[in-house]
Amino acid sequence: MASIADYYAGKSVLITGATGFMGKVLVEKLLRCCPGVSALYVLVRPKAGQSMQQRVSDMMKCKLFDRVREEDPDFHKKVVPISSELTQPGLAISPQDESKLVACVNIVFHCAATIRFDEPLKHALQLNVIATQQLLSLAKQMHNLEAFVHISTAYANCNRRHIDEVIYPPPVEPKKLIDSLEWMDDGMVRDITPRLIGERPNTYTYTKALAECVVQQESDKLNIAIIRPSIVGASWQEPFPGWIDNFNGPSGVFIAAGKGILRTMRANNDAVADLIPVDVVINLTLAAGWYTAVHRPKTALVYNCTTGGINPFHWGEIGECGYHVMSTFKRNPLEQAFRRPNANITSNYLINQYWILVSHKFPALLYDLYLRLSGQKPHMMRIFNRLHKAISLLEYFSSQDWEWNSDNMSMLMGHLSPEDRKTFNFDVRQLNWPEYIENYCIGTKKYVLNEDMSDIPAARQHLRKLRNIRYTFNTLLLVFIWRVFIARSQMARNIWYFVVSLCFKFLSYFRASSTLTN
Ligand SMILES: CCCCCCCCCCCCCCCCCCCC(=O)SCCNC(=O)CCNC(=O)[C@H](O)C(C)(C)COP(=O)(O)OP(=O)(O)OC[C@H]1O[C@@H](n2cnc3c(N)ncnc32)[C@H](O)[C@@H]1OP(=O)(O)O
Ligand SMILES: NC(=O)C1=CN([C@@H]2O[C@H](COP(=O)(O)OP(=O)(O)OC[C@H]3O[C@@H](n4cnc5c(N)ncnc54)[C@H](OP(=O)(O)O)[C@@H]3O)[C@@H](O)[C@H]2O)C=CC1
């Protein structure tokens, strides 16, 4: 049987979402570990004044591609950008490009989606469901298509506690919803969104569930695999440990904690923190593409790509590990931290609210006051408001527990040759969490914030300055409390003198006894 790299040799691959976090890692891995691959057609839209060619060329210059660049400086020649806006009819692909794709594509990886938790329903539906439908229609026309791999999310069915590797009945028939929303204005859609999404926390998980249903409807005509990753984090091993390029999910939380901004967050200590490294997801995705094309399973296979059932890690351990996160950020501080890193997790709503007041809002207020007094524009409260909005959207996922069955992941591993198991490793039993979290934190510094590791001494100096500011502030606070409350009351003064004289006596006794022993 052909190995995975042998299978992809000579194949033309179509990828949507190639400029995104997971798409980039998929492109890199295919080019590096399947050097025989014939062409990667990537559907890209122009954005922020940049043409799609410019965007793809910039993407391939980034650090992620350093290893493949070293191994094959001409790697970029295999990447063929195709102009496409997925929210447009026909995906806005030109007729010439469409003919080319129909004639030569062998495997499709559909990664594109809006992953925002606050996306208006109409747009989320347009991109996550209707675009998927259109891509499936295009795929059905492809003469040589061997597999269609759809990236979903493990949280598509987060209204259930136990999630099997099956496609559950959709909350509503997608076609009916598409037809209904077509004539409604944005205000009307906004009003009915909470009723529609029901127990799901956002339009993202809701539309991803509908997309799975749309994919299933084509499963008798195409060879389909659905990958459901949980919370995708920095890479574990490849191409570099800790590679990450965005603020999504835990990354933004780690950065905010490292900057000393985030001091408290709500999470259930006993719940599984189902993080999955991005390289694991991509290795599984490529292996699933191979398996689907070679073995042609009779029904669409769903792969729950999760860690909880195999190598569980709990939010409470991140709490402990939180100290590990904190010590990593103290040893490798982020530049221009607001305060020294010191974040804690609590499952108690009231305790969390108390710390938000004391450790978030009060310092933000003081800092903004300082900025105002020194003639600068205050901005700290705004930053905290945004942080609170982001965290309130994430807390749904950190406060609850889900159980995913991942038998298909184990089944797939069983079909790989020993060589493929190494090259396309998705065996998360080998994952060492503390080491992973440490690399993740350093990765956010190096790759998200683009901070130079050589500037660490200056960043440490800044942390020392912050510590001195804190000591000075605490001393001033004590003096203030003394002046306002204690100095005005005879009884408080007596207690104070009693405590001071006790300390003095203790010190004198200690000094005298140490002189005697000498
Ligand atoms: C040590 C102890 C610490 C405690 C550790 C505890 C860890 C707990 C972690 C809990 C994590 C739980 C994660 C659950 C995730 C479930 C995932 C489900 C899986 C999936 O399928 S999808 C992937 C997940 N999707 C997301 O994460 C998207 C969520 N984000 C959003 O929906 C929006 O970004 C949000 C939050 C609504 C904010 O929108 P908005 O205010 O409009 O801001 P923008 O997104 O447009 O960003 C503007 C600008 O700011 C940058 N940015 C974004 N976030 C941060 C941040 N946290 N810190 C700093 N900067 C941030 C962003 O990059 C933009 O910059 P530009 O330069 O591009 O303008
Ligand atoms: N990140 C995570 O934690 C998880 C992600 N997933 C799933 O993995 C997949 C990839 O996620 P991720 O890489 O993190 O997401 P990103 O947001 O990083 O990437 C999204 C990609 O989709 C493209 N895209 C968005 N809108 C359009 C459009 N209108 N036309 C053309 N392309 C568009 C983006 O292109 P552009 O650069 O032009 O914006 C980008 O390439 C998604 O399907 C997501 O649901 C599942 C579980 C967890």
Coordinates of N, CA and C in Angstrom, one line a residue, residues 117-238:
F117 N -16.8 34.4 17.2 CA -18.0 34.0 18.0 C -19.1 35.0 17.9
D118 N -18.8 36.3 17.4 CA -19.8 37.3 17.4 C -20.3 37.6 16.0
E119 N -20.1 36.7 15.1 CA -20.4 36.9 13.7 C -21.9 37.0 13.5
P120 N -22.5 38.0 12.8 CA -23.9 38.0 12.5 C -24.3 36.7 11.8
L121 N -25.5 36.2 12.1 CA -25.9 34.9 11.6 C -25.9 34.8 10.1
K122 N -26.3 35.9 9.5 CA -26.4 35.9 8.0 C -25.0 35.6 7.4
H123 N -24.0 36.3 7.9 CA -22.7 36.2 7.3 C -22.1 34.8 7.7
A124 N -22.3 34.4 8.9 CA -21.8 33.0 9.3 C -22.4 32.0 8.4
L125 N -23.7 32.1 8.1 CA -24.4 31.2 7.3 C -23.9 31.2 5.9
Q126 N -23.6 32.4 5.4 CA -23.1 32.6 4.0 C -21.8 31.9 3.8
L127 N -20.9 32.1 4.8 CA -19.5 31.6 4.6 C -19.5 30.1 5.1
N128 N -20.0 29.8 6.2 CA -19.8 28.4 6.8 C -20.7 27.4 6.1
V129 N -21.9 27.8 5.6 CA -22.8 26.8 5.1 C -23.0 27.0 3.6
I130 N -23.4 28.2 3.1 CA -23.6 28.3 1.7 C -22.4 28.1 0.9
A131 N -21.2 28.7 1.3 CA -20.0 28.5 0.6 C -19.6 27.0 0.6
T132 N -19.9 26.3 1.7 CA -19.5 24.9 1.7 C -20.4 24.1 0.6
Q133 N -21.7 24.5 0.6 CA -22.6 23.9 -0.4 C -22.0 24.2 -1.9
Q134 N -21.6 25.4 -2.1 CA -21.1 25.8 -3.4 C -19.8 25.0 -3.8
L135 N -19.0 24.8 -2.7 CA -17.7 24.1 -3.0 C -18.0 22.6 -3.3
L136 N -19.0 22.1 -2.6 CA -19.4 20.7 -2.9 C -19.9 20.6 -4.3
S137 N -20.7 21.6 -4.8 CA -21.2 21.5 -6.2 C -20.0 21.5 -7.1
L138 N -19.0 22.4 -6.8 CA -17.8 22.4 -7.7 C -17.1 21.0 -7.7
A139 N -17.0 20.5 -6.4 CA -16.3 19.2 -6.3 C -17.0 18.1 -7.1
K140 N -18.3 18.2 -7.1 CA -19.1 17.1 -7.8 C -18.8 17.1 -9.3
Q141 N -18.3 18.3 -9.8 CA -18.1 18.4 -11.2 C -16.6 17.9 -11.6
M142 N -15.8 17.8 -10.5 CA -14.4 17.5 -10.8 C -14.2 16.0 -11.3
H143 N -13.5 15.9 -12.4 CA -13.4 14.6 -13.1 C -12.6 13.6 -12.3
N144 N -11.6 14.1 -11.6 CA -10.7 13.1 -10.9 C -10.6 13.2 -9.4
L145 N -11.8 13.7 -8.8 CA -11.7 13.9 -7.4 C -11.7 12.5 -6.6
E146 N -10.8 12.4 -5.7 CA -10.7 11.2 -4.9 C -11.1 11.4 -3.5
A147 N -11.0 12.6 -2.9 CA -11.4 12.8 -1.5 C -11.8 14.3 -1.3
F148 N -12.8 14.5 -0.4 CA -13.2 15.8 0.0 C -13.1 15.9 1.5
V149 N -12.2 16.7 2.0 CA -12.0 16.7 3.5 C -12.5 18.0 4.0
H150 N -13.5 17.9 4.9 CA -14.1 19.1 5.4 C -13.6 19.3 6.9
I151 N -13.2 20.6 7.2 CA -12.8 20.8 8.6 C -13.9 21.4 9.3
S152 N -14.4 20.7 10.3 CA -15.5 21.2 11.2 C -14.9 21.6 12.5
T153 N -15.7 21.5 13.6 CA -15.1 21.7 14.9 C -15.8 20.7 15.9
A154 N -15.0 20.3 16.9 CA -15.5 19.4 17.9 C -16.7 20.0 18.7
Y155 N -16.8 21.4 18.6 CA -17.9 22.0 19.3 C -19.1 22.3 18.5
A156 N -19.2 21.7 17.3 CA -20.4 21.9 16.4 C -21.6 21.3 17.1
N157 N -21.4 20.3 18.0 CA -22.5 19.7 18.7 C -22.3 19.9 20.2
C158 N -21.9 21.2 20.6 CA -21.6 21.4 22.0 C -22.9 21.5 22.9
N159 N -24.0 21.3 22.2 CA -25.3 21.2 23.0 C -25.4 19.8 23.6
R160 N -24.5 18.9 23.2 CA -24.5 17.5 23.8 C -23.3 17.4 24.7
R161 N -23.4 16.5 25.7 CA -22.2 16.3 26.6 C -21.3 15.2 26.0
H162 N -21.9 14.2 25.5 CA -21.1 13.1 24.9 C -21.2 13.2 23.4
I163 N -20.1 13.2 22.7 CA -20.2 13.4 21.2 C -19.5 12.3 20.5
D164 N -20.3 11.6 19.7 CA -19.7 10.4 19.0 C -19.3 10.9 17.6
E165 N -18.6 10.0 16.9 CA -18.1 10.4 15.5 C -19.2 10.1 14.5
V166 N -20.3 10.8 14.7 CA -21.5 10.7 13.8 C -21.9 12.1 13.5
I167 N -22.7 12.2 12.4 CA -23.2 13.6 12.0 C -24.6 13.6 12.6
Y168 N -24.8 14.5 13.6 CA -26.1 14.5 14.3 C -27.2 15.3 13.4
P169 N -28.4 15.0 13.7 CA -29.5 15.7 12.9 C -29.3 17.2 13.1
P170 N -29.4 18.0 12.1 CA -29.2 19.5 12.2 C -30.3 20.1 13.1
P171 N -29.9 21.3 13.7 CA -31.0 22.0 14.5 C -32.1 22.5 13.6
V172 N -31.8 22.7 12.3 CA -32.9 23.1 11.4 C -32.4 22.7 10.0
E173 N -33.3 22.4 9.1 CA -32.9 22.0 7.8 C -32.2 23.2 7.1
P174 N -30.9 23.1 6.7 CA -30.2 24.2 6.3 C -30.9 25.0 5.1
K175 N -31.5 24.2 4.2 CA -32.1 24.9 3.0 C -33.2 25.8 3.5
K176 N -34.0 25.3 4.5 CA -35.1 26.1 5.0 C -34.6 27.4 5.6
L177 N -33.6 27.3 6.4 CA -33.0 28.5 7.0 C -32.5 29.5 6.0
I178 N -31.8 29.0 5.0 CA -31.2 29.8 4.0 C -32.3 30.6 3.3
D179 N -33.4 29.9 2.9 CA -34.5 30.5 2.3 C -35.2 31.6 3.1
S180 N -35.3 31.3 4.4 CA -36.0 32.2 5.3 C -35.2 33.5 5.5
L181 N -33.9 33.3 5.7 CA -33.0 34.5 6.1 C -32.9 35.4 4.9
E182 N -33.1 34.8 3.7 CA -32.8 35.6 2.4 C -33.7 36.9 2.4
W183 N -34.9 36.8 2.9 CA -35.8 38.0 2.8 C -35.8 38.8 4.0
M184 N -35.1 38.4 5.1 CA -35.1 39.1 6.3 C -34.0 40.2 6.3
D185 N -34.4 41.4 7.0 CA -33.3 42.3 7.1 C -32.4 42.0 8.3
D186 N -31.3 42.7 8.4 CA -30.3 42.3 9.4 C -30.9 42.4 10.8
G187 N -31.7 43.5 11.0 CA -32.3 43.6 12.4 C -33.2 42.5 12.8
M188 N -34.0 42.0 11.8 CA -34.9 40.9 12.1 C -34.0 39.6 12.4
V189 N -33.0 39.4 11.6 CA -32.2 38.2 11.8 C -31.5 38.3 13.2
R190 N -31.0 39.5 13.6 CA -30.4 39.7 14.9 C -31.4 39.3 16.0
D191 N -32.7 39.7 15.8 CA -33.7 39.5 16.9 C -34.0 38.0 17.0
I192 N -34.0 37.2 15.9 CA -34.4 35.8 16.1 C -33.1 34.9 16.3
T193 N -31.9 35.5 16.2 CA -30.7 34.6 16.3 C -30.7 33.8 17.6
P194 N -31.0 34.4 18.8 CA -30.9 33.6 20.1 C -31.9 32.4 20.0
R195 N -33.1 32.6 19.5 CA -34.1 31.6 19.4 C -33.6 30.4 18.5
L196 N -32.9 30.9 17.4 CA -32.5 29.9 16.4 C -31.3 29.0 17.0
I197 N -30.3 29.7 17.6 CA -29.1 29.0 18.0 C -29.4 28.1 19.2
G198 N -30.5 28.5 20.0 CA -30.9 27.6 21.1 C -29.8 27.5 22.1
E199 N -29.4 26.2 22.4 CA -28.5 25.9 23.5 C -27.0 26.2 23.1
R200 N -26.8 26.4 21.8 CA -25.4 26.7 21.4 C -25.0 28.1 21.8
P201 N -23.7 28.4 22.0 CA -23.4 29.7 22.6 C -23.2 30.8 21.5
N202 N -23.1 30.4 20.2 CA -22.8 31.4 19.2 C -23.2 30.9 17.8
T203 N -23.1 31.8 16.9 CA -23.5 31.5 15.5 C -22.4 30.6 14.8
Y204 N -21.2 30.7 15.4 CA -20.1 29.9 14.8 C -20.4 28.4 15.0
T205 N -20.7 27.9 16.2 CA -20.9 26.5 16.4 C -22.2 26.0 15.7
Y206 N -23.2 26.9 15.7 CA -24.5 26.6 15.0 C -24.3 26.4 13.5
T207 N -23.6 27.3 12.9 CA -23.4 27.2 11.4 C -22.5 26.0 11.1
K208 N -21.5 25.7 12.0 CA -20.6 24.6 11.7 C -21.4 23.3 11.7
A209 N -22.4 23.2 12.6 CA -23.3 22.0 12.7 C -24.1 21.9 11.4
L210 N -24.6 23.0 10.9 CA -25.4 23.0 9.7 C -24.5 22.6 8.5
A211 N -23.2 23.1 8.5 CA -22.3 22.8 7.4 C -22.1 21.2 7.3
E212 N -21.9 20.6 8.5 CA -21.7 19.1 8.5 C -22.9 18.4 7.8
C213 N -24.1 19.0 8.1 CA -25.3 18.3 7.5 C -25.3 18.5 6.0
V214 N -24.9 19.7 5.5 CA -24.8 20.0 4.1 C -23.7 19.0 3.4
V215 N -22.6 18.8 4.1 CA -21.6 17.9 3.6 C -22.1 16.5 3.6
Q216 N -22.9 16.1 4.6 CA -23.4 14.7 4.6 C -24.4 14.4 3.4
Q217 N -25.1 15.5 3.1 CA -26.1 15.3 2.0 C -25.4 14.9 0.7
E218 N -24.1 15.1 0.6 CA -23.4 14.8 -0.7 C -22.6 13.5 -0.5
S219 N -22.7 12.9 0.7 CA -21.7 11.8 0.9 C -22.0 10.5 0.1
D220 N -23.1 10.4 -0.6 CA -23.3 9.3 -1.5 C -22.6 9.6 -2.9
K221 N -22.3 10.8 -3.1 CA -21.7 11.1 -4.4 C -20.2 11.4 -4.3
L222 N -19.7 11.7 -3.1 CA -18.3 12.0 -3.0 C -17.7 11.2 -1.8
N223 N -16.3 11.0 -1.9 CA -15.6 10.4 -0.7 C -15.3 11.5 0.3
I224 N -16.0 11.4 1.4 CA -15.9 12.5 2.3 C -15.3 12.1 3.7
A225 N -14.5 13.1 4.2 CA -14.1 12.9 5.6 C -14.3 14.2 6.3
I226 N -14.8 14.1 7.6 CA -15.0 15.4 8.3 C -14.0 15.3 9.5
I227 N -13.2 16.4 9.7 CA -12.3 16.5 10.8 C -12.9 17.5 11.8
R228 N -12.9 17.0 13.1 CA -13.5 17.9 14.1 C -12.4 18.2 15.2
P229 N -11.6 19.2 15.0 CA -10.6 19.5 16.0 C -11.3 20.2 17.2
S230 N -10.7 20.1 18.4 CA -11.2 20.8 19.6 C -10.6 22.2 19.6
I231 N -9.9 22.6 20.6 CA -9.3 24.0 20.7 C -7.9 23.9 20.1
V232 N -7.8 24.5 18.9 CA -6.5 24.3 18.2 C -5.5 25.3 18.7
G233 N -4.3 24.8 19.2 CA -3.3 25.6 19.8 C -2.0 25.6 19.0
A234 N -1.0 26.2 19.5 CA 0.3 26.3 18.9 C 0.8 24.9 18.5
S235 N 1.8 24.8 17.6 CA 2.3 23.5 17.2 C 3.1 22.8 18.3
W236 N 3.0 21.5 18.3 CA 3.7 20.7 19.3 C 5.2 20.5 18.8
Q237 N 5.3 20.0 17.6 CA 6.7 19.7 17.1 C 7.1 20.4 15.8
E238 N 6.1 20.6 14.9 CA 6.5 21.0 13.6 C 5.7 22.2 13.1

